[in-house]
Protein backbone atom coordinates (compact mmCIF):
# COMPACT_ATOMS: atom_id res chain seq x y z
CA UNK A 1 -16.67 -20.15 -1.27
CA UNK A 2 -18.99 -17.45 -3.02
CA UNK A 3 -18.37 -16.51 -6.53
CA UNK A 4 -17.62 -12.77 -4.97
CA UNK A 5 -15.53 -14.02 -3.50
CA UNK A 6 -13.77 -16.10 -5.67
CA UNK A 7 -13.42 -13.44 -7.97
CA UNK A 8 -11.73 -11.25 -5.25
CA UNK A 9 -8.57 -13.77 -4.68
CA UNK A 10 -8.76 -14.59 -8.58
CA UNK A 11 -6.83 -11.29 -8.10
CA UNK A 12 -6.02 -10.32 -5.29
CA UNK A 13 -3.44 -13.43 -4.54
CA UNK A 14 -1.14 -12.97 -7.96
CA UNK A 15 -1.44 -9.75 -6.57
CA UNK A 16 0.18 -10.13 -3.31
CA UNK A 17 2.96 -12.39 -5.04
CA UNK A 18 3.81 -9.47 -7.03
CA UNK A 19 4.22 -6.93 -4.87
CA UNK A 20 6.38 -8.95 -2.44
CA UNK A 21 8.45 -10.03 -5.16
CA UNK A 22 9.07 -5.77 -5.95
CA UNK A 23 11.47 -5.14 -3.23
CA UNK A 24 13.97 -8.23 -4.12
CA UNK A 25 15.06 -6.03 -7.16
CA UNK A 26 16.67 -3.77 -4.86
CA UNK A 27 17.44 -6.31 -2.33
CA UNK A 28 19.00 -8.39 -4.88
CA UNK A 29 21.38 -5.28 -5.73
CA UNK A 30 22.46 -4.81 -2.12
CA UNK A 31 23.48 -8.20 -1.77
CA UNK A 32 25.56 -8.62 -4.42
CA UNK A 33 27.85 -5.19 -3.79
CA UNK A 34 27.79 -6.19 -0.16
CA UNK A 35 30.14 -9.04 -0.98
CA UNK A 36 32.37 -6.58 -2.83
CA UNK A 37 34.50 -5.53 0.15
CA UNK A 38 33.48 -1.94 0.42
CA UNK A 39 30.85 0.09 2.28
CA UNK A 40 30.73 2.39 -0.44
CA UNK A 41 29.37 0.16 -3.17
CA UNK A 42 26.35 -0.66 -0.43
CA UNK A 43 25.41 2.84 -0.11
CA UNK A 44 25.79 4.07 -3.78
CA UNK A 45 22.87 1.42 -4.51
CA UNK A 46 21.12 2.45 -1.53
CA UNK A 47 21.15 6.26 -2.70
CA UNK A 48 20.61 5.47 -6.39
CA UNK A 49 18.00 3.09 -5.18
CA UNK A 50 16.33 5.61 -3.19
CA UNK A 51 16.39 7.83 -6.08
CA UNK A 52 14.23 6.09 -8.51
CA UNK A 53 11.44 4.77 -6.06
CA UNK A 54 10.92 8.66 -5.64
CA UNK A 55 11.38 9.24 -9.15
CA UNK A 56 8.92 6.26 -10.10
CA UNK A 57 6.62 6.71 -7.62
CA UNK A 58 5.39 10.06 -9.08
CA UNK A 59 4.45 8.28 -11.88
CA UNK A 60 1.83 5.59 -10.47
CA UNK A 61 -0.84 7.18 -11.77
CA UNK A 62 -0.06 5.35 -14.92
CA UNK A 63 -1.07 1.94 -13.26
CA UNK A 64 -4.01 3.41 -11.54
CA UNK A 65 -4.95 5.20 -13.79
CA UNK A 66 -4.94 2.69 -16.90
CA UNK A 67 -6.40 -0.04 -14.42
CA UNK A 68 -9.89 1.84 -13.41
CA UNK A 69 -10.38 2.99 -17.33
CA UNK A 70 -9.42 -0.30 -18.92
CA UNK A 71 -11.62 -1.98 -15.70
CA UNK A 72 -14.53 0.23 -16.92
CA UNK A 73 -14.08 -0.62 -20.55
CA UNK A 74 -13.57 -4.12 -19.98
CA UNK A 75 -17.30 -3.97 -18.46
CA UNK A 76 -18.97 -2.32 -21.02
CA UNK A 77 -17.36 -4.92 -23.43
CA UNK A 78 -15.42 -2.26 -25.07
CA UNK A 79 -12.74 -4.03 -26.64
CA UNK A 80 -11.83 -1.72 -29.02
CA UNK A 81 -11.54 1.69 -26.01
CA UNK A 82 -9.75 -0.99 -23.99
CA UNK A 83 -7.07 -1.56 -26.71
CA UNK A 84 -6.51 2.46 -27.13
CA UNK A 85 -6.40 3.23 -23.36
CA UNK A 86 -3.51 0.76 -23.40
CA UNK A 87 -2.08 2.66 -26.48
CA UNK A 88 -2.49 6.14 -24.66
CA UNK A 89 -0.78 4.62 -21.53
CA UNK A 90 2.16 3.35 -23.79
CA UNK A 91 2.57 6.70 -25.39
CA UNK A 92 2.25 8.33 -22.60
CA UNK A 93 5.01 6.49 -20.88
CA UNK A 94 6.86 7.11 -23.72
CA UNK A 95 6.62 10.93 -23.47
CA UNK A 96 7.59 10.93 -19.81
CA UNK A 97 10.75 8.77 -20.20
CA UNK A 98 11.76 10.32 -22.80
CA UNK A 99 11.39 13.34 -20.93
CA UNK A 100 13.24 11.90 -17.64
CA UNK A 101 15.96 10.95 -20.15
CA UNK A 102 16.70 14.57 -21.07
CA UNK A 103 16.57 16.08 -17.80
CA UNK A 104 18.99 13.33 -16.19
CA UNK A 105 21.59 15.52 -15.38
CA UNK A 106 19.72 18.16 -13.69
CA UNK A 107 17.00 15.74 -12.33
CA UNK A 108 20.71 14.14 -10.61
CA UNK A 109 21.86 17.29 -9.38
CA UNK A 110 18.95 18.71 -7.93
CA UNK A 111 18.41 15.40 -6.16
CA UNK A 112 22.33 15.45 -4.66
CA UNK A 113 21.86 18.67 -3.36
CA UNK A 114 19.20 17.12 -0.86
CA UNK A 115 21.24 14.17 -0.12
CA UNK A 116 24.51 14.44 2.39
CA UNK A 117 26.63 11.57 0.85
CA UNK A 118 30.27 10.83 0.89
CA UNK A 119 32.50 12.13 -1.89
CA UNK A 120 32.99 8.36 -2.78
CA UNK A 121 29.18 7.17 -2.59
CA UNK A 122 28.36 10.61 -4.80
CA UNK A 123 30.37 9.36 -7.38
CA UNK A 124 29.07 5.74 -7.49
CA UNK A 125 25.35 6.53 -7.06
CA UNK A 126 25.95 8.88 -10.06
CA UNK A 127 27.02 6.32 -12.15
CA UNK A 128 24.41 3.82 -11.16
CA UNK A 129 22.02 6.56 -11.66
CA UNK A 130 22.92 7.45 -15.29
CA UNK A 131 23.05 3.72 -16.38
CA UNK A 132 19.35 2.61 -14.69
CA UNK A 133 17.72 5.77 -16.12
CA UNK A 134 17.76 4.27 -19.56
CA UNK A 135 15.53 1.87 -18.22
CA UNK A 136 12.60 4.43 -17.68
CA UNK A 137 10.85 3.64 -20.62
CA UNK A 138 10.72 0.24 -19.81
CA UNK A 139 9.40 1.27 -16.13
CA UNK A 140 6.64 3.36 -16.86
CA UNK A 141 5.67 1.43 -20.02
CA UNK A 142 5.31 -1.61 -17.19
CA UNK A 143 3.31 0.49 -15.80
CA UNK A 144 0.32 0.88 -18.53
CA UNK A 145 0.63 -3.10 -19.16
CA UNK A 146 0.26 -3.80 -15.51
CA UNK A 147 -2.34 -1.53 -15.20
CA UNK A 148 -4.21 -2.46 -18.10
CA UNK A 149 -4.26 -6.30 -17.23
CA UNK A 150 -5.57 -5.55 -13.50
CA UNK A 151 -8.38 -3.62 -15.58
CA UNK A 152 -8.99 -6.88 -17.76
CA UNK A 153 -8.83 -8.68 -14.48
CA UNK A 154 -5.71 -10.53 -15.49
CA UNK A 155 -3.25 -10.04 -12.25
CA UNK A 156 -1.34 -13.02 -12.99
CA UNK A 157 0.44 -11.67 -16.13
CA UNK A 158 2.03 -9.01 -13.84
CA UNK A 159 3.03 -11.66 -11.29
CA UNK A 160 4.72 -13.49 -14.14
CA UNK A 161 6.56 -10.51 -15.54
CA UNK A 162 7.55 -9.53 -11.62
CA UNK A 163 9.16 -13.04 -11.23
CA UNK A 164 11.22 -12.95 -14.95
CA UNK A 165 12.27 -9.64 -14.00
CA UNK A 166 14.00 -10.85 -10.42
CA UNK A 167 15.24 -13.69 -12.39
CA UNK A 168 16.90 -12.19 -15.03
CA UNK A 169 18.19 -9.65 -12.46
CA UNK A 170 20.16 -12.35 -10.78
CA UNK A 171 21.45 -13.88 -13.41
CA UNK A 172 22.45 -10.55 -15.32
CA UNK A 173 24.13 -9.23 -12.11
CA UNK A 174 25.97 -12.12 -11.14
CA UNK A 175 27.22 -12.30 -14.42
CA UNK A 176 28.65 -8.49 -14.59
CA UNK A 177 29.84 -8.22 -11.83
CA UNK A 178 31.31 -11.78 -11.26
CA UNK A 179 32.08 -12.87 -14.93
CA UNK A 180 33.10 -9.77 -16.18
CA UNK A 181 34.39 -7.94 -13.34
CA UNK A 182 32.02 -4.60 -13.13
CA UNK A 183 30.72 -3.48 -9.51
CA UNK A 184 28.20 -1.09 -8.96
CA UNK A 185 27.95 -0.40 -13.12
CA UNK A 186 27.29 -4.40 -13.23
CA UNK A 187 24.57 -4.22 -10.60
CA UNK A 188 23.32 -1.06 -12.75
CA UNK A 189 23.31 -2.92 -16.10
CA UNK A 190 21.41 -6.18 -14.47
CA UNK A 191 18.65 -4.02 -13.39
CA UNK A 192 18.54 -2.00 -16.73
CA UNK A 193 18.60 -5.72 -18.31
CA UNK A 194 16.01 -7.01 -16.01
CA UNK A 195 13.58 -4.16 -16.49
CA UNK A 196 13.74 -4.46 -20.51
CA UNK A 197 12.94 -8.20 -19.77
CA UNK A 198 9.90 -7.78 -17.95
CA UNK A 199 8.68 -5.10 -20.98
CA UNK A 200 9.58 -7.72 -23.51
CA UNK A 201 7.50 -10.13 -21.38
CA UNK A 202 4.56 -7.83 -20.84
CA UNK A 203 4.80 -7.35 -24.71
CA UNK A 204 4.95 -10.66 -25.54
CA UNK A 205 1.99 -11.46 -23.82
CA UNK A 206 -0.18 -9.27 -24.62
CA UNK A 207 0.92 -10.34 -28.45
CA UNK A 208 -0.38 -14.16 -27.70
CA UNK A 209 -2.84 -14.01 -25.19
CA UNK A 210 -4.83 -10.97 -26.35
CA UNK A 211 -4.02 -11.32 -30.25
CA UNK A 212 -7.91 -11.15 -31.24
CA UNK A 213 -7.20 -7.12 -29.59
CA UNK A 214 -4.54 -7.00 -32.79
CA UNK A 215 -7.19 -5.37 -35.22
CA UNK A 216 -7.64 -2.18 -32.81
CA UNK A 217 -4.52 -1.16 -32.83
CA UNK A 218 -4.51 0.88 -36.09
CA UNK A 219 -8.25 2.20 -35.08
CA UNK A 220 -9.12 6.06 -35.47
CA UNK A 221 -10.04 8.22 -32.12
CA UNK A 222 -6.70 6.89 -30.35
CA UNK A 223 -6.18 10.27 -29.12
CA UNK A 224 -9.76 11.56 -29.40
CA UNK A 225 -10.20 15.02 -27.29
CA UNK A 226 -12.75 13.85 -25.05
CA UNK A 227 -11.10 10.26 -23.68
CA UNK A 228 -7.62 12.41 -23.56
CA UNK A 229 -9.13 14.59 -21.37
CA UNK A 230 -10.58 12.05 -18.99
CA UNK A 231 -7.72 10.19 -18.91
CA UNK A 232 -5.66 13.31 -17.77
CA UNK A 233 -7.86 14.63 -15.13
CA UNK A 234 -8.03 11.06 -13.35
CA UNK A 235 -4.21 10.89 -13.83
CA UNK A 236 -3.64 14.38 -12.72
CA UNK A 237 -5.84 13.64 -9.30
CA UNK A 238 -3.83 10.71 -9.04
CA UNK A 239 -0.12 12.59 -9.61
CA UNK A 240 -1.58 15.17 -6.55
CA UNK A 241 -2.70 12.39 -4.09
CA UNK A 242 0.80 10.48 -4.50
CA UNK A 243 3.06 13.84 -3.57
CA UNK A 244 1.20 14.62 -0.64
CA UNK A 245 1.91 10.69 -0.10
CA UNK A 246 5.38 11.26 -0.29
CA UNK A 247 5.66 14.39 1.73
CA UNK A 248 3.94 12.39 4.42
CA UNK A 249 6.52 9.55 3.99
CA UNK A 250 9.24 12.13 3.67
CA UNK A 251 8.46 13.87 6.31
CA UNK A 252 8.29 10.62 9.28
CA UNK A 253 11.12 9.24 7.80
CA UNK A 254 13.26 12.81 8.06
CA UNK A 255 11.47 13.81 11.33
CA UNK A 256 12.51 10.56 13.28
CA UNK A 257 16.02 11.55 11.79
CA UNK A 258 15.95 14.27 14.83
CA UNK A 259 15.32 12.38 17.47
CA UNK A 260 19.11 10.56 17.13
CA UNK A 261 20.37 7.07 14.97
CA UNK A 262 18.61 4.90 17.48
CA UNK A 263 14.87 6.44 16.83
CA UNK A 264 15.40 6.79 13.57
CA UNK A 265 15.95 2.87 13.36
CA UNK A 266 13.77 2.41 15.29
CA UNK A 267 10.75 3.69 13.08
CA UNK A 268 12.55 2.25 9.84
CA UNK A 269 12.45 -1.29 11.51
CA UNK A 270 8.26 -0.69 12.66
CA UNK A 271 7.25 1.03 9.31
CA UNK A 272 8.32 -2.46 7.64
CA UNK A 273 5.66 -4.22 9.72
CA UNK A 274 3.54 -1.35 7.69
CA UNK A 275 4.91 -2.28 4.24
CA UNK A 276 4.45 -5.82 5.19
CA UNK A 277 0.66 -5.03 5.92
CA UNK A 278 0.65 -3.03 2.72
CA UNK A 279 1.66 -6.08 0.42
CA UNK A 280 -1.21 -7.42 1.65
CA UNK A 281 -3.95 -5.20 1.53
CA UNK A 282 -2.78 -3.73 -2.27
CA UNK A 283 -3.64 -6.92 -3.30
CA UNK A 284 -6.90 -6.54 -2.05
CA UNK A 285 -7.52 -2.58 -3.11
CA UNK A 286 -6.76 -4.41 -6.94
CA UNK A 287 -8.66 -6.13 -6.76
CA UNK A 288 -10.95 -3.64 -5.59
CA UNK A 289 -9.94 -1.82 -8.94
CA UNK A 290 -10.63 -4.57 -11.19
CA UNK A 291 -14.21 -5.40 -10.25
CA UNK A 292 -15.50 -1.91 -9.25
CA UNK A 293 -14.52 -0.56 -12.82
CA UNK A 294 -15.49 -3.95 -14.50
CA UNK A 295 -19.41 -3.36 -12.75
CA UNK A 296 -19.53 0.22 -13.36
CA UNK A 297 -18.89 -0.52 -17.00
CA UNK A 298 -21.52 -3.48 -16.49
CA UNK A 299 -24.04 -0.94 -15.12
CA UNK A 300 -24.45 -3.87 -12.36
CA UNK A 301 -25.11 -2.43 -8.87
CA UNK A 302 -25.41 -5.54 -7.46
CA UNK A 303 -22.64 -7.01 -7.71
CA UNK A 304 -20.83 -3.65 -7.06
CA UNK A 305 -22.36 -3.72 -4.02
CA UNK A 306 -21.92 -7.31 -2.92
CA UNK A 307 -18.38 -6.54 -4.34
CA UNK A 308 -17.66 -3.98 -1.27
CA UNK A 309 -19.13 -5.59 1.12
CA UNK A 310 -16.91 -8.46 0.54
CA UNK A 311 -13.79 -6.31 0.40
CA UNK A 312 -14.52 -5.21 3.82
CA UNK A 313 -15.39 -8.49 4.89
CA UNK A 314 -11.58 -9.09 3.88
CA UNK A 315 -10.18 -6.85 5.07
CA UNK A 316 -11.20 -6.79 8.21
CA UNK A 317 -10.35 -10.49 8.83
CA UNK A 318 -6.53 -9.58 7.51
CA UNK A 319 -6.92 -6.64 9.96
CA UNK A 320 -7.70 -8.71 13.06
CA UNK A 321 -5.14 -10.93 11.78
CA UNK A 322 -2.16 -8.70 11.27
CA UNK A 323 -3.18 -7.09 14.89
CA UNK A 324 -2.63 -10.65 16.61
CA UNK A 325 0.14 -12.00 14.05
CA UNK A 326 2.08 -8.28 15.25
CA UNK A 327 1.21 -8.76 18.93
CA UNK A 328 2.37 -12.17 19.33
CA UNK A 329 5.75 -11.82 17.34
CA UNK A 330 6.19 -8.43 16.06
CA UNK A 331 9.31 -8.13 18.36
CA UNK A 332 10.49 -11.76 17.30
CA UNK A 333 10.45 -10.27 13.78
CA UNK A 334 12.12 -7.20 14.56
CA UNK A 335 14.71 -9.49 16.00
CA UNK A 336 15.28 -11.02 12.72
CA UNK A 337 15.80 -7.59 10.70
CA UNK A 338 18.61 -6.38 13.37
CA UNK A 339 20.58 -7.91 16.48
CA UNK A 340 21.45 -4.53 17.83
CA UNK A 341 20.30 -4.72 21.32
CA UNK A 342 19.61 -0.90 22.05
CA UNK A 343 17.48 -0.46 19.08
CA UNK A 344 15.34 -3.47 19.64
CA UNK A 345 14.73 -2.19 23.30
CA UNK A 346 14.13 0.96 22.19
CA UNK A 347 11.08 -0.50 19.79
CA UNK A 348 9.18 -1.53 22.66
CA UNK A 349 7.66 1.54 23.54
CA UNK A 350 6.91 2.30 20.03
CA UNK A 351 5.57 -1.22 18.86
CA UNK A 352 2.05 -0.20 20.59
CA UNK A 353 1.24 2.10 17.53
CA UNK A 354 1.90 -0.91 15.05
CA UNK A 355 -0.88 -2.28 16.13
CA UNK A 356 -3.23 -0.08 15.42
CA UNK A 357 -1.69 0.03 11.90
CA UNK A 358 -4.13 -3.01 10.42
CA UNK A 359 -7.29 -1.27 11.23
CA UNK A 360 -6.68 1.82 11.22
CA UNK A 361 -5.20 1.81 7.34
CA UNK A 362 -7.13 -1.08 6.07
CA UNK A 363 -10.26 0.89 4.62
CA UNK A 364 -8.00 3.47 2.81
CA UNK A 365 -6.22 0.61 1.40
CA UNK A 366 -9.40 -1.05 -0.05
CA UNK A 367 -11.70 2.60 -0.50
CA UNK A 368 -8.48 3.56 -2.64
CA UNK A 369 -9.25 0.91 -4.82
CA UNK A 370 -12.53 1.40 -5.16
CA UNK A 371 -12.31 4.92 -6.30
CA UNK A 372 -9.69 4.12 -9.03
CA UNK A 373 -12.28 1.87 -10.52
CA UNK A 374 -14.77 3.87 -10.39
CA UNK A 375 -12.38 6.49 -11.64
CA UNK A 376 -13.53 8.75 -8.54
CA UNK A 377 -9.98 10.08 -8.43
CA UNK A 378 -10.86 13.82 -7.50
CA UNK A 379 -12.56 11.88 -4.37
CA UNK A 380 -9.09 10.09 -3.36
CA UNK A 381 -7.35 13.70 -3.87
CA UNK A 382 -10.01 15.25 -1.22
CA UNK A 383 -9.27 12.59 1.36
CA UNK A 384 -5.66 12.55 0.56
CA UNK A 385 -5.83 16.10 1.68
CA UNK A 386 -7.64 16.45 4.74
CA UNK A 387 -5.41 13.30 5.79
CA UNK A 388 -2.02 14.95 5.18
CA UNK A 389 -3.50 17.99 6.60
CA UNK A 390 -4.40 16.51 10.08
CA UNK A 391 -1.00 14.91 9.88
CA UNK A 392 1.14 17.36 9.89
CA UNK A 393 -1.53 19.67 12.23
CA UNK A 394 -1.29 16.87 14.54
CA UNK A 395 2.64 16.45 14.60
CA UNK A 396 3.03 20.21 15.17
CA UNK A 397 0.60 20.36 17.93
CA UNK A 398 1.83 17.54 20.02
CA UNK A 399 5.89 17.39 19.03
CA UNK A 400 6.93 19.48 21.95
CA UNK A 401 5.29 17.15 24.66
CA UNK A 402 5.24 13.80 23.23
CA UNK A 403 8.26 13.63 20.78
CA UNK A 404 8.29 10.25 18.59
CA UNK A 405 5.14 9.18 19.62
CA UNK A 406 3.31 12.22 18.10
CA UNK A 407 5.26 11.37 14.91
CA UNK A 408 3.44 8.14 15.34
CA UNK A 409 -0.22 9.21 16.20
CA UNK A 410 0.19 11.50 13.64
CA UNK A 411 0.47 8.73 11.15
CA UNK A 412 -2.35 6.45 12.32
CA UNK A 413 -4.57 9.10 12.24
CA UNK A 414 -3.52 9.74 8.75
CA UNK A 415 -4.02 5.94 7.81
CA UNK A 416 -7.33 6.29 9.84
CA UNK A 417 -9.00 9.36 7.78
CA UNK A 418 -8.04 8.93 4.45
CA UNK A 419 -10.35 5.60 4.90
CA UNK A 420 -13.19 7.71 6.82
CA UNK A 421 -13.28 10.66 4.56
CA UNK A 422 -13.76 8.20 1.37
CA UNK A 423 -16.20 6.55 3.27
CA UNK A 424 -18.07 9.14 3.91
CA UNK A 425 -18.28 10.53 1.02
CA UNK A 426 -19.10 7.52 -0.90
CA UNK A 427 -22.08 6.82 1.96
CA UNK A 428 -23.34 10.00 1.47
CA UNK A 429 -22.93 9.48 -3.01
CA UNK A 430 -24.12 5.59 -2.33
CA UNK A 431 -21.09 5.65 -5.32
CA UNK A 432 -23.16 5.39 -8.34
CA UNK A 433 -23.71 9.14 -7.68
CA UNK A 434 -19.92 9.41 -8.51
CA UNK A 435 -20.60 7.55 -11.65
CA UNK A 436 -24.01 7.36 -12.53
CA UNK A 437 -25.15 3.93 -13.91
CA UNK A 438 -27.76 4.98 -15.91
């Protein structure tokens, strides 16, 4: 195997471990309060759930963001910027939380008023709410360290802190809830346990594995006008591509909602084929991250171009794959996520656009990590754009005559552009024009 691409799974497969191992927080939750006897208990985590992967999501820049600066740094052999982007990251996160912290209550309320909930699941997601928003800080500090060790090309620390934080989750909920008797406040307090574990860990080892990084930390220019700047216009690019990500999201999900129950479960079951593909190819777009920033820092155009061509090269094998692996058994795996028969019937005339997922949305997938490490943000914002734009354009032109399956073309088309419009522009820029070398 080439050293390219050696250097590729170096990162990309901790990766792919981690962010499979992301959803068994919540699935964890759900498990345990569905063996407490009431409906309610399932849904209040569900809501409260819901909640904070909005909430959070908002915030990703912080990862992307620290991971194409540090990545950049980390080329140039820039020790010392690569300690204080870390710094600005963690203060950063600081300021937010703290923030999120204060405006709880009205954050809460503003969010219920979009949510139709029982009187009984209101009450529960409230208080699982106001116990897992203490653990914001320890979130969106994650964030910075996770970001920051993609950009030093370290992706297994973050697989190690994703795998002590589901562990400690277990065993912290179990023991509320079972030992102690607590329900959904139990579940609340193992995840608020669980996500001060994985900061401890991320602290910790950054404290012994990067301890030579120690003399930086008390270094003038921390918040230095210039590098604040930069760091907030590549975050604030960022922030603006992820909410027209969410309206998109938003949007199918609420959209399918009107078409009736069975629809609507329909197009939950097929978008997890999606996340599944996702897991996958964010693994690759880190890596992506990692060594673009890394060669841009370098000033090596070589191996920033032998980098993307084997990214492509990648993904386009996991594309072919995914197509065959969903044609062959995507309706065996449907079968495993639900045994209601009129929903898996109903999937087979909507499976057909799953398979167009893999190469349609592979590019944007690995193009998006190519312009975070080559902090080409305002280029990911342009694409982001036009692609929600067509979306929605497309949806509202073609609703009326072909219902669901608009919803659907819609999105591949979405997937599809925000790789072509990257792609283009990047041809065009032959990407050291977006961040000149010399």
């Amino acid at each position: 195997m080439k050293t390219t691409d050696r250097q590729i799974l170096h990162i990309a497969l901790p990766s792919i471990v981690s962010n499979i191992t992301v959803p068994l927080l919540g699935l964890i939750d759900v498990t345990i309060v569905g063996h407490l006897g009431a409906a309610s208990y399932i849904g209040a985590i569900a809501v409260g759930g819901m909640l904070f992967n909005m909430i959070y999501w908002l915030f990703g820049f912080l990862r992307m963001g620290t991971g194409g600066l540090t990545a950049q740094a980390y080329g140039r052999h820039d020790l010392q910027e690569s300690t204080r982007i870390l710094l600005r990251s963690l203060s950063i996160s600081l300021l937010l939380a703290l923030a999120l912290l204060i405006l709880q209550f009205p954050i809460r309320s503003l969010a219920f008023t979009f949510i139709d909930t029982s009187e009984e699941v209101q009450k529960l997601a409230t208080l699982y709410f106001h116990i897992c928003i203490w653990g914001a800080p320890a979130t969106l500090g994650l964030y910075g360290f996770n970001g920051w060790y993609i950009g030093m090309q370290n992706s297994r620390f973050p697989m190690f802190i994703a795998i002590i934080q589901n562990i400690v989750n277990i065993a912290a909920s179990l023991f509320f809830v079972f030992s102690l008797g607590m329900k959904v406040e139990g579940v609340a307090l193992g995840t608020l346990v669980a996500q001060y574990a994985g900061l401890g860990m991320a602290c910790l080892l950054w404290l012994v594995y990067y301890r030579p990084l120690r003399k930086y930390l008390h270094q003038k220019g921390l918040f230095d006008r210039t590098e604040m700047k930069r760091f907030f216009q590549v975050n604030r690019d960022i922030f603006f591509r992820t909410l027209c990500l969410i309206a998109v999201t938003v949007f199918f999900t609420s959209t399918g909602a009107a078409y009736g129950d069975v629809v609507l479960a329909v197009n939950a079951l097929l978008m997890q084929l999606f996340t599944l593909f996702s897991y996958f190819m964010d693994g690759f777009a880190y890596a992506g991250e990692a060594l673009t920033g890394k060669y841009i820092g370098a000033r090596n155009h070589k191996a920033l171009t032998q980098t993307v061509k084997h990214l492509f090269k990648w993904g386009i094998s996991l594309s072919l794959l995914f197509t065959l692996l969903y044609g062959l058994g995507g309706k065996g795996f449907l079968g495993l996520l639900t045994d209601d028969a009129s929903v898996i019937a109903a999937s087979e005339e909507y499976i057909y656009w799953v398979l167009a997922i893999p190469l349609a949305g592979f590019s944007a997938f690995l193009l998006d990590g190519v312009c975070i490490g080559s902090t080409a943000t305002r280029l990911m914002l342009i694409a982001m754009l036009v692609a929600s734009a067509s979306f929605f354009l497309l949806y509202y032109g073609l609703h009326h005559t072909l219902g669901n399956h608009a919803l659907w073309m819609a999105f591949i088309v979405y997937l599809a552009l925000r790789g072509i419009v990257q792609g283009i522009i990047l041809y065009r820029k032959q990407l050291t024009g977006l961040h000149p070398l010399s």
